[in-house]
PDB file of C-alpha atoms in Angstrom:
ATOM      1  CA  MET A   1       2.388  21.119  34.767  1.00 55.00           C
ATOM      2  CA  GLY A   2       6.193  21.109  35.109  1.00 61.00           C
ATOM      3  CA  ASP A   3       6.067  20.920  38.841  1.00 75.00           C
ATOM      4  CA  PHE A   4       3.821  17.951  38.745  1.00 79.00           C
ATOM      5  CA  LEU A   5       6.116  15.963  36.415  1.00 73.00           C
ATOM      6  CA  SER A   6       9.091  16.816  38.387  1.00 76.00           C
ATOM      7  CA  SER A   7       7.416  15.621  41.567  1.00 82.00           C
ATOM      8  CA  VAL A   8       6.268  12.425  39.893  1.00 85.00           C
ATOM      9  CA  LEU A   9       9.316  11.448  37.934  1.00 83.00           C
ATOM     10  CA  PRO A  10      13.019  11.406  38.880  1.00 85.00           C
ATOM     11  CA  ALA A  11      15.069  14.363  37.687  1.00 81.00           C
ATOM     12  CA  GLY A  12      17.240  12.393  35.285  1.00 87.00           C
ATOM     13  CA  LEU A  13      14.296  10.753  33.586  1.00 88.00           C
ATOM     14  CA  ILE A  14      12.711  14.100  32.574  1.00 85.00           C
ATOM     15  CA  ASP A  15      15.957  15.016  30.808  1.00 88.00           C
ATOM     16  CA  VAL A  16      16.079  11.713  29.107  1.00 90.00           C
ATOM     17  CA  LEU A  17      12.430  11.927  27.875  1.00 88.00           C
ATOM     18  CA  SER A  18      12.918  15.460  26.651  1.00 89.00           C
ATOM     19  CA  ALA A  19      15.920  14.337  24.632  1.00 92.00           C
ATOM     20  CA  LEU A  20      14.202  11.293  23.166  1.00 94.00           C
ATOM     21  CA  ILE A  21      10.897  12.915  22.130  1.00 94.00           C
ATOM     22  CA  PRO A  22      12.171  14.769  18.988  1.00 94.00           C
ATOM     23  CA  PRO A  23      13.870  11.689  17.410  1.00 96.00           C
ATOM     24  CA  VAL A  24      10.890   9.489  18.165  1.00 96.00           C
ATOM     25  CA  VAL A  25       8.528  11.983  16.544  1.00 97.00           C
ATOM     26  CA  VAL A  26      10.839  12.321  13.361  1.00 97.00           C
ATOM     27  CA  GLY A  27      11.040   8.508  13.227  1.00 97.00           C
ATOM     28  CA  ALA A  28       7.298   7.973  13.507  1.00 97.00           C
ATOM     29  CA  VAL A  29       6.673  10.483  10.662  1.00 97.00           C
ATOM     30  CA  PHE A  30       9.160   8.832   8.527  1.00 98.00           C
ATOM     31  CA  CYS A  31       7.758   5.281   9.074  1.00 97.00           C
ATOM     32  CA  THR A  32       4.252   6.645   8.398  1.00 97.00           C
ATOM     33  CA  PHE A  33       5.362   8.096   5.020  1.00 97.00           C
ATOM     34  CA  VAL A  34       7.188   4.837   4.147  1.00 97.00           C
ATOM     35  CA  ILE A  35       4.273   2.776   5.052  1.00 96.00           C
ATOM     36  CA  GLN A  36       1.980   4.920   2.924  1.00 95.00           C
ATOM     37  CA  LEU A  37       4.417   4.669  -0.005  1.00 94.00           C
ATOM     38  CA  LEU A  38       4.704   0.916   0.269  1.00 93.00           C
ATOM     39  CA  ARG A  39       0.932   0.440   0.450  1.00 91.00           C
ATOM     40  CA  LYS A  40       0.463   2.573  -2.686  1.00 88.00           C
ATOM     41  CA  GLU A  41       3.149   0.765  -4.623  1.00 89.00           C
ATOM     42  CA  MET A  42       1.836  -2.659  -3.601  1.00 89.00           C
ATOM     43  CA  ALA A  43      -1.795  -1.775  -4.615  1.00 85.00           C
ATOM     44  CA  PRO A  44      -3.326  -4.011  -7.260  1.00 88.00           C
ATOM     45  CA  ARG A  45      -2.824  -2.841 -10.875  1.00 85.00           C
ATOM     46  CA  ARG A  46      -4.353  -3.650 -14.237  1.00 88.00           C
ATOM     47  CA  MET A  47      -2.336  -5.014 -17.117  1.00 88.00           C
ATOM     48  CA  ASP A  48      -1.741  -1.428 -18.447  1.00 88.00           C
ATOM     49  CA  GLY A  49      -0.311  -0.340 -15.087  1.00 81.00           C
ATOM     50  CA  SER A  50      -3.211   1.819 -13.946  1.00 85.00           C
ATOM     51  CA  LEU A  51      -4.368   1.404 -10.255  1.00 80.00           C
ATOM     52  CA  VAL A  52      -7.501  -0.654  -9.604  1.00 85.00           C
ATOM     53  CA  SER A  53      -9.609   1.591  -7.302  1.00 79.00           C
ATOM     54  CA  LYS A  54     -11.587   0.138  -4.502  1.00 64.00           C
ATOM     55  CA  ASP A  55     -14.764   1.184  -6.266  1.00 64.00           C
ATOM     56  CA  ASP A  56     -13.945  -0.780  -9.453  1.00 59.00           C
ATOM     57  CA  ALA A  57     -12.915  -3.895  -7.452  1.00 53.00           C
ATOM     58  CA  ALA A  58     -16.093  -3.743  -5.411  1.00 58.00           C
ATOM     59  CA  GLU A  59     -18.254  -3.384  -8.569  1.00 59.00           C
ATOM     60  CA  GLY A  60     -16.647  -6.153 -10.278  1.00 58.00           C
ATOM     61  CA  ALA A  61     -17.098  -8.529  -7.311  1.00 56.00           C
ATOM     62  CA  ASP A  62     -20.695  -7.380  -6.538  1.00 51.00           C
ATOM     63  CA  ASP A  63     -22.097  -7.035  -9.965  1.00 52.00           C
ATOM     64  CA  GLY A  64     -20.568 -10.059 -11.374  1.00 50.00           C
ATOM     65  CA  LYS A  65     -19.446  -8.122 -14.502  1.00 50.00           C
ATOM     66  CA  SER A  66     -17.269 -10.026 -16.802  1.00 50.00           C
ATOM     67  CA  ALA A  67     -14.021  -8.636 -18.269  1.00 50.00           C
ATOM     68  CA  ASP A  68     -15.694  -8.284 -21.731  1.00 50.00           C
ATOM     69  CA  ALA A  69     -17.938  -5.453 -20.327  1.00 51.00           C
ATOM     70  CA  ASP A  70     -14.866  -3.470 -19.407  1.00 52.00           C
ATOM     71  CA  GLY A  71     -13.410  -3.804 -22.882  1.00 54.00           C
ATOM     72  CA  GLU A  72     -10.837  -6.436 -21.898  1.00 54.00           C
ATOM     73  CA  THR A  73     -10.819  -9.951 -23.254  1.00 55.00           C
ATOM     74  CA  ALA A  74     -11.088 -12.833 -20.883  1.00 53.00           C
ATOM     75  CA  ALA A  75      -9.898 -16.351 -21.441  1.00 56.00           C
ATOM     76  CA  GLU A  76     -12.942 -18.433 -20.515  1.00 60.00           C
ATOM     77  CA  ASP A  77     -11.384 -21.809 -21.286  1.00 61.00           C
ATOM     78  CA  GLY A  78      -8.437 -21.281 -18.874  1.00 60.00           C
ATOM     79  CA  THR A  79      -5.772 -20.430 -21.526  1.00 61.00           C
ATOM     80  CA  PRO A  80      -3.407 -17.700 -20.596  1.00 59.00           C
ATOM     81  CA  ILE A  81      -3.991 -14.249 -22.150  1.00 66.00           C
ATOM     82  CA  VAL A  82      -1.017 -12.938 -24.143  1.00 62.00           C
ATOM     83  CA  ARG A  83      -0.572  -9.909 -26.430  1.00 65.00           C
ATOM     84  CA  ASP A  84       0.565 -10.271 -30.008  1.00 66.00           C
ATOM     85  CA  GLY A  85       4.136 -11.408 -30.225  1.00 64.00           C
ATOM     86  CA  GLU A  86       4.373 -12.349 -26.538  1.00 64.00           C
ATOM     87  CA  ARG A  87       4.777 -15.818 -25.082  1.00 64.00           C
ATOM     88  CA  ALA A  88       2.633 -17.283 -22.326  1.00 60.00           C
ATOM     89  CA  GLU A  89       4.469 -17.660 -19.018  1.00 61.00           C
ATOM     90  CA  SER A  90       4.733 -21.390 -19.328  1.00 62.00           C
ATOM     91  CA  ASP A  91       6.222 -21.332 -22.956  1.00 59.00           C
ATOM     92  CA  GLY A  92       9.880 -22.140 -22.954  1.00 60.00           C
ATOM     93  CA  ARG A  93      10.340 -23.174 -19.424  1.00 55.00           C
TER      94      ARG A  93
END
């Protein structure tokens, strides 16, 4: 195999490629882990901070379940949902 590559590629190019392969592999692995971490951190979350799984999101869209069925209160008249003692986002702005 080495004889085939040396006959096809110039001698200096083989040295350059062999020097560049390890940093490229390390960089690709690093980028893969960073992208996985960013995707996990940007995943949709509920108000309590827990992750919304794909199954929960699909069931909510397909079954047409309301938030009341999950134990959460929904504002049907379009008013913002706030907890006790908290202000709505538009208050005081």
